[in-house]
mmCIF file of C-alpha atoms in Angstrom:
data_model
loop_
_atom_site.group_PDB
_atom_site.id
_atom_site.type_symbol
_atom_site.label_atom_id
_atom_site.label_comp_id
_atom_site.label_asym_id
_atom_site.label_seq_id
_atom_site.Cartn_x
_atom_site.Cartn_y
_atom_site.Cartn_z
ATOM 1 C CA MET R 7 113.405 62.182 145.819
ATOM 2 C CA PHE R 8 110.161 62.728 144.037
ATOM 3 C CA ALA R 9 107.896 59.888 143.171
ATOM 4 C CA HIS R 10 106.969 59.936 139.493
ATOM 5 C CA SER R 11 103.296 60.427 138.872
ATOM 6 C CA PRO R 12 101.325 60.860 135.644
ATOM 7 C CA ILE R 13 100.029 64.253 136.797
ATOM 8 C CA LEU R 14 103.529 65.574 137.536
ATOM 9 C CA GLY R 15 104.729 64.290 134.161
ATOM 10 C CA ALA R 16 101.890 66.075 132.387
ATOM 11 C CA ILE R 17 102.627 69.338 134.205
ATOM 12 C CA ILE R 18 106.333 69.166 133.336
ATOM 13 C CA SER R 19 105.576 68.351 129.687
ATOM 14 C CA LEU R 20 103.129 71.225 129.455
ATOM 15 C CA ALA R 21 105.649 73.605 131.037
ATOM 16 C CA LEU R 22 108.289 72.571 128.501
ATOM 17 C CA LEU R 23 105.893 73.083 125.591
ATOM 18 C CA THR R 24 104.644 76.466 126.758
ATOM 19 C CA GLY R 25 107.786 77.774 128.428
ATOM 20 C CA PRO R 26 109.371 81.220 128.049
ATOM 21 C CA SER R 27 110.020 80.854 124.309
ATOM 22 C CA ALA R 28 106.336 80.213 123.616
ATOM 23 C CA ALA R 29 105.372 83.251 125.686
ATOM 24 C CA ALA R 30 107.914 85.416 123.864
ATOM 25 C CA ALA R 31 106.658 84.248 120.476
ATOM 26 C CA ALA R 32 103.096 85.083 121.436
ATOM 27 C CA ALA R 33 104.107 88.625 122.422
ATOM 28 C CA VAL R 34 105.431 89.460 118.929
ATOM 29 C CA PRO R 35 102.687 90.321 116.423
ATOM 30 C CA ASP R 36 102.727 88.584 113.054
ATOM 31 C CA SER R 37 102.801 91.932 111.288
ATOM 32 C CA MET R 38 102.593 95.591 112.110
ATOM 33 C CA PRO R 39 99.565 97.484 110.819
ATOM 34 C CA ALA R 40 100.366 99.879 108.003
ATOM 35 C CA LEU R 41 100.212 103.577 108.737
ATOM 36 C CA GLN R 42 97.105 105.054 107.229
ATOM 37 C CA PRO R 43 97.647 108.082 105.005
ATOM 38 C CA ARG R 44 96.112 111.260 106.323
ATOM 39 C CA THR R 45 94.536 114.080 104.375
ATOM 40 C CA THR R 46 93.705 117.609 105.465
ATOM 41 C CA SER R 47 90.239 119.010 104.953
ATOM 42 C CA GLY R 48 91.582 121.705 102.630
ATOM 43 C CA ILE R 49 94.357 124.213 102.056
ATOM 44 C CA ASP R 50 94.116 127.812 103.246
ATOM 45 C CA MET R 51 95.253 129.495 100.037
ATOM 46 C CA ASN R 52 95.600 132.945 101.647
ATOM 47 C CA ALA R 53 97.883 131.507 104.336
ATOM 48 C CA ALA R 54 99.909 129.692 101.676
ATOM 49 C CA CYS R 55 100.351 132.936 99.706
ATOM 50 C CA ARG R 56 101.404 134.869 102.808
ATOM 51 C CA TRP R 57 103.901 132.123 103.696
ATOM 52 C CA GLN R 58 105.356 131.923 100.173
ATOM 53 C CA TYR R 59 105.570 135.683 99.577
ATOM 54 C CA ASP R 60 104.687 138.017 102.475
ATOM 55 C CA ASP R 61 101.716 139.210 104.528
ATOM 56 C CA SER R 62 100.556 141.663 101.860
ATOM 57 C CA TYR R 63 99.596 138.850 99.452
ATOM 58 C CA THR R 64 96.206 137.195 99.075
ATOM 59 C CA SER R 65 95.034 134.352 96.895
ATOM 60 C CA GLY R 66 92.788 134.497 93.873
ATOM 61 C CA THR R 67 91.873 132.424 90.856
ATOM 62 C CA ILE R 68 92.013 133.039 87.137
ATOM 63 C CA GLY R 69 89.655 130.172 86.311
ATOM 64 C CA SER R 70 87.793 127.254 87.846
ATOM 65 C CA GLY R 71 90.465 124.554 87.592
ATOM 66 C CA CYS R 72 92.774 123.184 90.246
ATOM 67 C CA TYR R 73 95.805 124.964 88.789
ATOM 68 C CA ASP R 74 94.171 128.380 88.420
ATOM 69 C CA TRP R 75 95.268 129.742 91.835
ATOM 70 C CA MET R 76 97.589 132.734 91.966
ATOM 71 C CA CYS R 77 98.924 135.033 94.657
ATOM 72 C CA TRP R 78 98.183 138.740 94.290
ATOM 73 C CA LYS R 79 99.534 141.931 95.812
ATOM 74 C CA SER R 80 97.635 145.217 95.386
ATOM 75 C CA GLY R 81 95.881 143.887 92.306
ATOM 76 C CA GLU R 82 99.094 142.707 90.653
ATOM 77 C CA GLN R 83 99.541 139.052 89.829
ATOM 78 C CA SER R 84 102.691 137.713 91.487
ATOM 79 C CA GLY R 85 103.063 134.243 90.145
ATOM 80 C CA GLY R 86 102.318 130.682 90.992
ATOM 81 C CA LEU R 87 101.737 129.039 94.300
ATOM 82 C CA ASP R 88 103.875 126.071 95.404
ATOM 83 C CA LEU R 89 101.323 124.017 97.322
ATOM 84 C CA ASN R 90 103.664 121.030 97.689
ATOM 85 C CA ALA R 91 106.078 123.291 99.581
ATOM 86 C CA TRP R 92 103.179 124.589 101.715
ATOM 87 C CA CYS R 93 102.136 121.038 102.636
ATOM 88 C CA ARG R 94 105.734 120.111 103.537
ATOM 89 C CA HIS R 95 105.945 123.263 105.670
ATOM 90 C CA MET R 96 102.719 122.397 107.501
ATOM 91 C CA HIS R 97 102.920 118.598 107.769
ATOM 92 C CA GLY R 98 106.516 117.442 107.228
ATOM 93 C CA PRO R 99 108.857 116.397 104.415
ATOM 94 C CA GLN R 100 106.744 113.477 103.166
ATOM 95 C CA SER R 101 103.667 115.651 102.554
ATOM 96 C CA TYR R 102 102.366 116.638 99.156
ATOM 97 C CA ALA R 103 99.430 118.548 97.708
ATOM 98 C CA SER R 104 96.754 117.074 95.481
ATOM 99 C CA CYS R 105 93.586 118.322 93.841
ATOM 100 C CA SER R 106 90.741 116.632 92.047
ATOM 101 C CA GLY R 107 87.492 118.065 90.839
ATOM 102 C CA GLY R 108 88.077 121.810 90.875
ATOM 103 C CA ARG R 109 89.849 124.727 92.472
ATOM 104 C CA TYR R 110 88.341 124.262 95.944
ATOM 105 C CA ASN R 111 89.442 120.632 96.271
ATOM 106 C CA TRP R 112 93.120 121.046 97.202
ATOM 107 C CA VAL R 113 94.308 118.973 100.183
ATOM 108 C CA CYS R 114 97.602 118.082 101.832
ATOM 109 C CA ASN R 115 98.364 114.364 102.048
ATOM 110 C CA TYR R 116 100.719 113.325 104.828
#
């Protein structure tokens, strides 16, 4: 038999208070940090045109605005450029394209 002592009682009480459940609770974070959105440094418009049409296409603009980009083949205008589709192709299904401030400010957000 053990003789009861104040030190042994304190150790047992402390062990009960900080037992396995306390250790498990401390291992779980209060919250997970949110994923930070990422942005590319720019969109390669020639690559986007080649992907959307074929390798004979290049990009060009018909003005200075964000939405003035077109794809061209042998000097003929082909049509618009789906930059949201390009961003999804490059960075996954949640990606999208955005532009602010002029034609050279397109980025993919993912």
